[in-house]
PDB file of C-alpha atoms in Angstrom:
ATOM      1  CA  UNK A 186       5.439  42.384   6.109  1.00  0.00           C
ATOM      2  CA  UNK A 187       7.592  42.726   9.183  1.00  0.00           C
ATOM      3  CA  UNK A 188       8.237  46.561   8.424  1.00  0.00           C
ATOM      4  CA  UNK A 189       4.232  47.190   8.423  1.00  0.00           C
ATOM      5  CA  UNK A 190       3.998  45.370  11.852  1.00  0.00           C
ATOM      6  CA  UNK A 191       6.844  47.676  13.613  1.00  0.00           C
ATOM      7  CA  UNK A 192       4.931  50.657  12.256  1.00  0.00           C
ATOM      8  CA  UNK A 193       2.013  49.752  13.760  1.00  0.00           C
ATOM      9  CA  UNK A 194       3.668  49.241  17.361  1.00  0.00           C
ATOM     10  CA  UNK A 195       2.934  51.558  20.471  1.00  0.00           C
ATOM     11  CA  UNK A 196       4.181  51.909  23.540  1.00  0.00           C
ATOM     12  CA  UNK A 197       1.280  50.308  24.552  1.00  0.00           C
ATOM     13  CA  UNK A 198       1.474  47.206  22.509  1.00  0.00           C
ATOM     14  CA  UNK A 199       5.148  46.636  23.728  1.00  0.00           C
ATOM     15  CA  UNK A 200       3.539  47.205  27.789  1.00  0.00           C
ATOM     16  CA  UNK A 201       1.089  44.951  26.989  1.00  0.00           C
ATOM     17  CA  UNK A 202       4.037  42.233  25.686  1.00  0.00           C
ATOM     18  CA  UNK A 203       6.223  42.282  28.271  1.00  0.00           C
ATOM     19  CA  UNK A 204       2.861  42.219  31.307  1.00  0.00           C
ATOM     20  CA  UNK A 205       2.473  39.046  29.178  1.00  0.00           C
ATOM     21  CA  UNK A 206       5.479  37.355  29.237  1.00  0.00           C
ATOM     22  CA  UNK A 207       7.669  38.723  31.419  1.00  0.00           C
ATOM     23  CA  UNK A 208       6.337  37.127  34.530  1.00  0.00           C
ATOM     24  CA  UNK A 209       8.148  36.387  37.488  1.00  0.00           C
ATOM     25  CA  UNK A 210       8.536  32.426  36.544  1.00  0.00           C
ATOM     26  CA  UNK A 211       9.853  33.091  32.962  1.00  0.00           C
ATOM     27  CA  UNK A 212      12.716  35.837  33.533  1.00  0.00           C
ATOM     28  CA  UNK A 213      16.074  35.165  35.296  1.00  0.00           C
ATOM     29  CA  UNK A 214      17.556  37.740  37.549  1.00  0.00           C
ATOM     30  CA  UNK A 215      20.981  38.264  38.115  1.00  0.00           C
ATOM     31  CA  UNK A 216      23.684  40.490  40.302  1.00  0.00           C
ATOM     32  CA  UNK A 217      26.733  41.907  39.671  1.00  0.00           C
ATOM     33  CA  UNK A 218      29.488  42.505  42.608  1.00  0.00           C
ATOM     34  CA  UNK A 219      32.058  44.267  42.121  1.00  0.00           C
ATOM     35  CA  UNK A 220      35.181  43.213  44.284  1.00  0.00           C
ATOM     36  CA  UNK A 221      38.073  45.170  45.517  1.00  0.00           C
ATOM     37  CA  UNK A 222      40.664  42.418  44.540  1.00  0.00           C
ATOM     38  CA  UNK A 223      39.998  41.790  40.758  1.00  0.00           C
ATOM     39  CA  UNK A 224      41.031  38.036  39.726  1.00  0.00           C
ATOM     40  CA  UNK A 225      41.459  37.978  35.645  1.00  0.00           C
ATOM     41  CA  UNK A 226      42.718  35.065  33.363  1.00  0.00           C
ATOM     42  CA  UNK A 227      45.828  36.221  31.624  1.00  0.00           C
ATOM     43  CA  UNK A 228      45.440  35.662  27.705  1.00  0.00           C
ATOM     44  CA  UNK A 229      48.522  35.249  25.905  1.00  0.00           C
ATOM     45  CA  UNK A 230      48.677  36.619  22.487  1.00  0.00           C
ATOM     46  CA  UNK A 231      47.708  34.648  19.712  1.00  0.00           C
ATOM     47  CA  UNK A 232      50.445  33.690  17.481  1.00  0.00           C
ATOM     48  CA  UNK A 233      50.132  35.034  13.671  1.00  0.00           C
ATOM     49  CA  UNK A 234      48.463  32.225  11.345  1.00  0.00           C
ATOM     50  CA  UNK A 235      51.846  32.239   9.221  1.00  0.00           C
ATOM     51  CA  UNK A 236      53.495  31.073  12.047  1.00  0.00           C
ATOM     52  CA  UNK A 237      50.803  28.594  13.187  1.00  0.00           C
ATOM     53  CA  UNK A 238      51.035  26.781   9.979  1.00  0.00           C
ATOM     54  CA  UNK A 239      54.527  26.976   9.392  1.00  0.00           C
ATOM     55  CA  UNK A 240      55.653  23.681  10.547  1.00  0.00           C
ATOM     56  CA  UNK A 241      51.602  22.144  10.250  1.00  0.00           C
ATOM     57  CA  UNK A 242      51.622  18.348   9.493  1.00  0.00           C
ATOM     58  CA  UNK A 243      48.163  17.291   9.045  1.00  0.00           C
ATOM     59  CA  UNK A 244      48.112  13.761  10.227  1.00  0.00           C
ATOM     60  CA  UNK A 245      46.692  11.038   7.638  1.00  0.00           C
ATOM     61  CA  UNK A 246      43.365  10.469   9.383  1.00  0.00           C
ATOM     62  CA  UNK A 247      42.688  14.529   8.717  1.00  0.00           C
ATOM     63  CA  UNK A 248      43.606  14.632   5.229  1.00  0.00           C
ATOM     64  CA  UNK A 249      41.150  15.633   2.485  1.00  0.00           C
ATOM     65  CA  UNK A 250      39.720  12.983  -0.053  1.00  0.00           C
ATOM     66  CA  UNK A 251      40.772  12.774  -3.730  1.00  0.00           C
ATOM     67  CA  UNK A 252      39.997  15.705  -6.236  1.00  0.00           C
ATOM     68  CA  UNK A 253      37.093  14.960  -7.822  1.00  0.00           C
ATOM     69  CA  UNK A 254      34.956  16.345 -11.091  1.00  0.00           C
ATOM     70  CA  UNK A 255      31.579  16.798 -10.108  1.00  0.00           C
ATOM     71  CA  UNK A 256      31.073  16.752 -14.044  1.00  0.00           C
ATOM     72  CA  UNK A 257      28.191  14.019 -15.313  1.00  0.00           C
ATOM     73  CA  UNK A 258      30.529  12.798 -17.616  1.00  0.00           C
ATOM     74  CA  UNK A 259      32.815  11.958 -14.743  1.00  0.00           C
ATOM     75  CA  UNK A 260      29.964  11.135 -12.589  1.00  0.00           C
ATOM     76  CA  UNK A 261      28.687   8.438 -15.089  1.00  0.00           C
ATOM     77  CA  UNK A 262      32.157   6.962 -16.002  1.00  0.00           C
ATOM     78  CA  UNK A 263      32.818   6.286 -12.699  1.00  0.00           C
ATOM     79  CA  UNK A 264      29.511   5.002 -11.750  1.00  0.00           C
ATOM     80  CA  UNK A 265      29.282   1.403 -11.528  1.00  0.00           C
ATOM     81  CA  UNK A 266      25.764  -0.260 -11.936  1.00  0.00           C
ATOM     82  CA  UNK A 267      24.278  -3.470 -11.735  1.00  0.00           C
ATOM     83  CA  UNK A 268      21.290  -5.390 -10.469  1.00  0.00           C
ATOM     84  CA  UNK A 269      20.595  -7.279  -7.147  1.00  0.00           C
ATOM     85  CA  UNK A 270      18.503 -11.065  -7.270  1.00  0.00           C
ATOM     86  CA  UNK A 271      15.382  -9.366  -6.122  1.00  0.00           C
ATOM     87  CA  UNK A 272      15.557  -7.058  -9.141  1.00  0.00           C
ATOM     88  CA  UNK A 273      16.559  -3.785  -6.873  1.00  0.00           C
ATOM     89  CA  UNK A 274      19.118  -1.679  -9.209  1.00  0.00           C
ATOM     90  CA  UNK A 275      22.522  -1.201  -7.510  1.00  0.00           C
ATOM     91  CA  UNK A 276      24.865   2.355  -8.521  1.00  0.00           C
ATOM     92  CA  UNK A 277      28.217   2.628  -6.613  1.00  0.00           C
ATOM     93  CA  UNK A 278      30.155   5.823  -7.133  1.00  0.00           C
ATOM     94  CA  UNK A 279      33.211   4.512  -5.143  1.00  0.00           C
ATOM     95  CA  UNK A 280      35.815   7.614  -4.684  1.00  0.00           C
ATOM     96  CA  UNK A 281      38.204   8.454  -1.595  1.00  0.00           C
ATOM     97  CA  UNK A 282      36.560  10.645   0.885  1.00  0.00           C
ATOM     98  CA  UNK A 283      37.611  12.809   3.986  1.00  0.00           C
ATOM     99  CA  UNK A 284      37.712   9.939   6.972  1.00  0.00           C
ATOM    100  CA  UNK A 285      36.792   7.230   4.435  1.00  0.00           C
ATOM    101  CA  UNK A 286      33.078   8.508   4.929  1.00  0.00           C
ATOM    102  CA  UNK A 287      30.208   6.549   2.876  1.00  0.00           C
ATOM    103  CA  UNK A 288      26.716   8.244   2.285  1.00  0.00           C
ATOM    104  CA  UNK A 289      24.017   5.936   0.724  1.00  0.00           C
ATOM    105  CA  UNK A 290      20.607   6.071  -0.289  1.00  0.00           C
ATOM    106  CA  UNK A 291      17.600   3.461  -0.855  1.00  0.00           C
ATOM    107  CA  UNK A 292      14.236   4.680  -2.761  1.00  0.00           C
ATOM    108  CA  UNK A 293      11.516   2.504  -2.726  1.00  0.00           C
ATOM    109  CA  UNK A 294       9.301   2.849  -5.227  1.00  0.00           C
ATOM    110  CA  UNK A 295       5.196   1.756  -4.556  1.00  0.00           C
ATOM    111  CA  UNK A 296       1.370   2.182  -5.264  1.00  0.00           C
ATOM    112  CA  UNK A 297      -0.353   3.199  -8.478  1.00  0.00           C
ATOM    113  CA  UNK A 298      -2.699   6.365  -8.429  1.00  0.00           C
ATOM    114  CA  UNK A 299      -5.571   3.885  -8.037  1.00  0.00           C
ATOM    115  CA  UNK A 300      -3.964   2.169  -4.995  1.00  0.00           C
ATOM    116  CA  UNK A 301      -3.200   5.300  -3.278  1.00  0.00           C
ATOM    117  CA  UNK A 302      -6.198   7.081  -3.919  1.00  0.00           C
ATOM    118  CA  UNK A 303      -7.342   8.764  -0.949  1.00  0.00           C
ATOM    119  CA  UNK A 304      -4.010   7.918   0.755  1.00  0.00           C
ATOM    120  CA  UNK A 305      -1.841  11.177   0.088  1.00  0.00           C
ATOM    121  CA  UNK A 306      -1.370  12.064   4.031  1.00  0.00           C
ATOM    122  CA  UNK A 307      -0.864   8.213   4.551  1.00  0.00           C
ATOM    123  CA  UNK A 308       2.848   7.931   3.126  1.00  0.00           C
ATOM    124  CA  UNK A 309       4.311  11.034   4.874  1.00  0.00           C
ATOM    125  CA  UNK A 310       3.424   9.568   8.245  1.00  0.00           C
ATOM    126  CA  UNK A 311       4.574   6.061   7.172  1.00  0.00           C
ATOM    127  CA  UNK A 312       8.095   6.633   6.197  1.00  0.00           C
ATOM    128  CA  UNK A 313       8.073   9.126   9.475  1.00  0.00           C
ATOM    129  CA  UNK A 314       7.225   6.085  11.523  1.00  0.00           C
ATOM    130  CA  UNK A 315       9.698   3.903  10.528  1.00  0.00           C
ATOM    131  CA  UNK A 316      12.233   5.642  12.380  1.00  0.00           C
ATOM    132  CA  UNK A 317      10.219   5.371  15.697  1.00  0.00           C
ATOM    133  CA  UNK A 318      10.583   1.572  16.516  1.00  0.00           C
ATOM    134  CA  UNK A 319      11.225  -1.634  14.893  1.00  0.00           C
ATOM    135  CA  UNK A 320      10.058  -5.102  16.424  1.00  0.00           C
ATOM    136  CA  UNK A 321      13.364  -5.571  17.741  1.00  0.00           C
ATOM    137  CA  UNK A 322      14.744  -2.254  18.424  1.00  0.00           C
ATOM    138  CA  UNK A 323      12.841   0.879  20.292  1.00  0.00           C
ATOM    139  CA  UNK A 324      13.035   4.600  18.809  1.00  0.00           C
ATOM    140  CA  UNK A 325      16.039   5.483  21.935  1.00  0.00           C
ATOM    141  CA  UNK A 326      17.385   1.922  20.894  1.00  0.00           C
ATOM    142  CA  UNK A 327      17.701   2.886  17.061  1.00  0.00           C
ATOM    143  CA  UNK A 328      19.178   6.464  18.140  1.00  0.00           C
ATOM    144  CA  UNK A 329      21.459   4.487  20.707  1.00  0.00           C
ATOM    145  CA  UNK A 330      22.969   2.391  18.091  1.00  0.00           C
ATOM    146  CA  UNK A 331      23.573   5.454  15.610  1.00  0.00           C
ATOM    147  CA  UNK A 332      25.805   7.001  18.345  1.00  0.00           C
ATOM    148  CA  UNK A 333      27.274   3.960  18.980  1.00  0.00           C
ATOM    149  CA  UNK A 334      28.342   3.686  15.151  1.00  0.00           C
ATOM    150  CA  UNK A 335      28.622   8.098  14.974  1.00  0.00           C
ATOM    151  CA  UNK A 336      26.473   7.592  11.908  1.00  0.00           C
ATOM    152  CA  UNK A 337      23.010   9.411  10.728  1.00  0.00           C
ATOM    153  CA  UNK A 338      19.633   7.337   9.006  1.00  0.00           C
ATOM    154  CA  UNK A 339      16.747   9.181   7.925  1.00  0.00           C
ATOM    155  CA  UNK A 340      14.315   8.569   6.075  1.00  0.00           C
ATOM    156  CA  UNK A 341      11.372  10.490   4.681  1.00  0.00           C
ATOM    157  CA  UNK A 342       8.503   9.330   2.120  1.00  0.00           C
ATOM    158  CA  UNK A 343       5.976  11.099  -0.778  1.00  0.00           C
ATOM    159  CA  UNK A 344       2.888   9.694  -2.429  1.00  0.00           C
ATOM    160  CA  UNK A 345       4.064   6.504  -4.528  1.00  0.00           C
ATOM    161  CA  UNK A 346       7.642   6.497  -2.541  1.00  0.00           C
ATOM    162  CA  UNK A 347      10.341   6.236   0.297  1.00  0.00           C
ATOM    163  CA  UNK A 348      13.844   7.376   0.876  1.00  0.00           C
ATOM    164  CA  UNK A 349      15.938   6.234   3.263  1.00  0.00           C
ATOM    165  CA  UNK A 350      19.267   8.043   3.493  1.00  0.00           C
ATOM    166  CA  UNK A 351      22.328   7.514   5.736  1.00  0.00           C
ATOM    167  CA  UNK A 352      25.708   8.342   6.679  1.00  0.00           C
ATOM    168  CA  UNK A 353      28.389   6.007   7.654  1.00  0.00           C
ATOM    169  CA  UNK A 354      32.048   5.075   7.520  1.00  0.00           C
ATOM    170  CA  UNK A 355      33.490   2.578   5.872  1.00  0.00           C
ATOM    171  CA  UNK A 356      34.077   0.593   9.058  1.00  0.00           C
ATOM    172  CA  UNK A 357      31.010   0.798  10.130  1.00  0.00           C
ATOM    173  CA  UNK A 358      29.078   0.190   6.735  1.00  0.00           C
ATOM    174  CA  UNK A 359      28.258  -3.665   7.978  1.00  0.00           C
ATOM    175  CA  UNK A 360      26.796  -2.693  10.712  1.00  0.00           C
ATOM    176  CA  UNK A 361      24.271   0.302   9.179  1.00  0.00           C
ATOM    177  CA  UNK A 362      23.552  -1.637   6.467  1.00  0.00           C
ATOM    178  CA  UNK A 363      21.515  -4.406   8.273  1.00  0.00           C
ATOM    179  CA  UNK A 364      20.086  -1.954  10.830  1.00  0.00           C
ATOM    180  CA  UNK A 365      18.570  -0.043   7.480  1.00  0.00           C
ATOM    181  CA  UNK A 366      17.165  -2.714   6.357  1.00  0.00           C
ATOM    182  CA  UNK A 367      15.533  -3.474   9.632  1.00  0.00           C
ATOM    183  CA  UNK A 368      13.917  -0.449   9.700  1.00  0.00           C
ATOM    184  CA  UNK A 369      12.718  -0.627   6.474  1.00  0.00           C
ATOM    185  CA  UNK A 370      11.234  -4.507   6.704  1.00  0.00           C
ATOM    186  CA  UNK A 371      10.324  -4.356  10.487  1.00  0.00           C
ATOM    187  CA  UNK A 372       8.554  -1.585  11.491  1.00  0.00           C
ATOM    188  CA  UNK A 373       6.543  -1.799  14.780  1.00  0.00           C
ATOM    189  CA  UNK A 374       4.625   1.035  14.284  1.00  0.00           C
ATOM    190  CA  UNK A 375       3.836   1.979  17.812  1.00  0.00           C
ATOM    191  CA  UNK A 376       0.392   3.373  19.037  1.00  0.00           C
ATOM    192  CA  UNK A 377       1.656   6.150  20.891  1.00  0.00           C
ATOM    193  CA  UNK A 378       4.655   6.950  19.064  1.00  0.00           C
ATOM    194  CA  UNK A 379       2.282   7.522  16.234  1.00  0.00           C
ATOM    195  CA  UNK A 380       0.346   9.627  18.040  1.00  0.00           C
ATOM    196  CA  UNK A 381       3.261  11.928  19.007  1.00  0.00           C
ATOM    197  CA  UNK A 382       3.824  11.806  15.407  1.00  0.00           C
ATOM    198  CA  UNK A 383       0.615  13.476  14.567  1.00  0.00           C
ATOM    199  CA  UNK A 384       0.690  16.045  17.164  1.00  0.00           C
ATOM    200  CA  UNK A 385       3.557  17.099  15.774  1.00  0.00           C
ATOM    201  CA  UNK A 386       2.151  17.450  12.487  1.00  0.00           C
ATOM    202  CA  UNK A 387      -0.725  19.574  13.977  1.00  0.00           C
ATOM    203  CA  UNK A 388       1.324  21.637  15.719  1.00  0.00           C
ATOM    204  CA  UNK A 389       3.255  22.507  12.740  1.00  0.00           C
ATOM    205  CA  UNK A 390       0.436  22.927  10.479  1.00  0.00           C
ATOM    206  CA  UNK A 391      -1.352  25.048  12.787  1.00  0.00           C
ATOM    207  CA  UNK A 392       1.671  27.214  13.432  1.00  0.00           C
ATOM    208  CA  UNK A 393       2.231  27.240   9.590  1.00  0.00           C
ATOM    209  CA  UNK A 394      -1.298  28.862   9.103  1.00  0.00           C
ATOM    210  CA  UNK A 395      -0.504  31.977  10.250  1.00  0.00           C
ATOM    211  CA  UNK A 396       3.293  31.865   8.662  1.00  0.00           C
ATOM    212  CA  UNK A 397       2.971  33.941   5.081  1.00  0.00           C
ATOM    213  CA  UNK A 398       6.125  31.541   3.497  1.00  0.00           C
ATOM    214  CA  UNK A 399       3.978  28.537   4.501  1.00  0.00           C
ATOM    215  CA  UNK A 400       0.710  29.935   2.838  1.00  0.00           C
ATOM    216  CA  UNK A 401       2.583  31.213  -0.212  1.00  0.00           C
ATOM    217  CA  UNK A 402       4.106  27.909  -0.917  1.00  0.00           C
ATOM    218  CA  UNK A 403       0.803  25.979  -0.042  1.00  0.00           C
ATOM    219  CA  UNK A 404      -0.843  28.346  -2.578  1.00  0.00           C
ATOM    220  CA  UNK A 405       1.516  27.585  -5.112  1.00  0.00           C
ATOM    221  CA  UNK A 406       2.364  23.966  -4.622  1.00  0.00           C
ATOM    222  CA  UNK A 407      -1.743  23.406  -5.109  1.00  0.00           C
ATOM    223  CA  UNK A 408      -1.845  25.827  -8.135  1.00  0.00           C
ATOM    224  CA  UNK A 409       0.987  23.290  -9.798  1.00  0.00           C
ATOM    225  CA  UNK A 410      -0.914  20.340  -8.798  1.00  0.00           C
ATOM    226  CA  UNK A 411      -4.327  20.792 -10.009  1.00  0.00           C
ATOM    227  CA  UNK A 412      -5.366  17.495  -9.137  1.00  0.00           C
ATOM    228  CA  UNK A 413      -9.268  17.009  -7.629  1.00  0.00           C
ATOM    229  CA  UNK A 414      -9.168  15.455  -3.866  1.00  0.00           C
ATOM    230  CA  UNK A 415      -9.022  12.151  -3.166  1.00  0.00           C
ATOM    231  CA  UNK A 416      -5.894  11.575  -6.095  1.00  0.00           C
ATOM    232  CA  UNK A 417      -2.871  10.729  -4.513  1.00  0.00           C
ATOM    233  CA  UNK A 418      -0.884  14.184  -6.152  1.00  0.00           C
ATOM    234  CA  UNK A 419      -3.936  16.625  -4.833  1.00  0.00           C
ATOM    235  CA  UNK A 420      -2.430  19.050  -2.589  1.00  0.00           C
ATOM    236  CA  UNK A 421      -4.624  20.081   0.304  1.00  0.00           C
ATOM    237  CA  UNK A 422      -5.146  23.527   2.087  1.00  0.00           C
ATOM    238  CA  UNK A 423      -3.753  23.722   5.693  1.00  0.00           C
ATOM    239  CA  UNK A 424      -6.714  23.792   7.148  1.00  0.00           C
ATOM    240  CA  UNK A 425      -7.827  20.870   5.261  1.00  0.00           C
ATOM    241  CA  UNK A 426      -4.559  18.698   6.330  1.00  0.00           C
ATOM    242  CA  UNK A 427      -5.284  19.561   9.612  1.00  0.00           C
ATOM    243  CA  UNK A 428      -8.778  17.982   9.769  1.00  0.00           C
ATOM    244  CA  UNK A 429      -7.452  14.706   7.974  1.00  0.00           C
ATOM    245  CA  UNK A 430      -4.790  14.553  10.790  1.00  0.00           C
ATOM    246  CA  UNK A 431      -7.438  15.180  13.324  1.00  0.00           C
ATOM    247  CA  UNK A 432      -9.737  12.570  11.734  1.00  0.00           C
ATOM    248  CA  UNK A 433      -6.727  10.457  12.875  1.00  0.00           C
ATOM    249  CA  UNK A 434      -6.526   8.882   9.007  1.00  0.00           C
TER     250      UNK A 434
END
């Protein structure tokens, strides 16, 4: 595709590009002076690697974590399972890690295709919200805290689901934990964060209409999902998820 578009360029095409966009507002100009009396950083030469690591201690807090088989035999005999009061099932793969790092994930599991019908946009934009405000902590206040702790939550949803993921250490584990679970049971929702939200999507989806990867997969993700509109697994044409967003749901 891109080698049939620089075969059709001209000298003409590329004038009419750079009249476009290099204005006087969107270029930078700069000057070189030369000077009599140079003034140059002197570089020492870099030791050889052999001699670098020679006498190399890593220190304790740098050392890797423990060897592990990534076999599902392994994986299962080490997995330890159980089930919470609330009837939420619990699997802990405990194992030593590089900076005694702990990634975790929560999938919540909702809906029938009769409950969701009609609803397939409706979950993406839900678990995208949940991120942007809770009714005790604002979407700068959530990404605040992260720093704070240096650890990552994100959390993304489907039709019939949501999936909260984070990264943590072990330290700070009591501290993510109840900040996940805020922003999973008390999400504000904001008006105009939600609206960002779905001019984001538009811009995407109109910038993915004229992207052939985007169309391709479009194409094929509806040709695997056969499903008539209005069930919760139909997959709609670009231009279609664009006028739902612009409906505004």
């Amino acid at each position: 595709h891109n080698r049939d578009r620089v075969a059709k360029l001209t000298g003409a095409t590329v004038d009419q590009a750079a009249a476009r966009y290099f204005v006087r507002d969107n270029r930078v100009v700069g000057f070189f002076i030369p000077e009599d009396n140079l003034q140059r950083a002197e570089i020492p030469v870099a030791p050889a690697a052999a001699q670098v690591l020679a006498e190399f201690k890593p220190s304790a807090a740098g050392q890797s974590g423990e060897a592990f088989d990534p076999s599902p035999a392994n994986i299962d005999s080490r997995t330890k399972r159980s089930e919470l009061p609330g009837g939420m099932k619990l699997a802990l793969l405990p194992k030593k890690t590089r900076g005694e790092t702990v990634v975790g994930m929560v999938i919540l599991r909702f809906g029938d295709l009769k409950s969701l019908e009609g609803k397939a946009a409706a979950p993406d934009l839900a678990a995208d919200m949940l991120m942007r405000g809770t009714t005790r902590r604002s979407r700068q206040q959530i990404q605040d805290d992260l720093d704070r702790l240096k650890s990552r939550i994100t959390v993304g949803g489907s039709a019939g689901q949501a999936v909260l993921s984070f990264e943590t250490t072990r330290a700070n584990l009591p501290e993510v934990l109840p900040l996940a679970a805020e922003i999973l049971r008390e999400p504000a929702f904001p008006a105009d964060e939600f609206e960002k939200l779905r001019q984001e999507y538009l811009a995407w989806v109109e910038q993915s209409k004229s992207d052939p990867e985007a169309l391709g997969s479009n194409l094929y993700e509806r040709h695997m999902n056969p499903y008539p509109p209005g069930d919760v697994r139909h997959v709609d044409t670009l231009s279609g998820y664009v006028d739902v967003l612009r409906a505004r749901l």
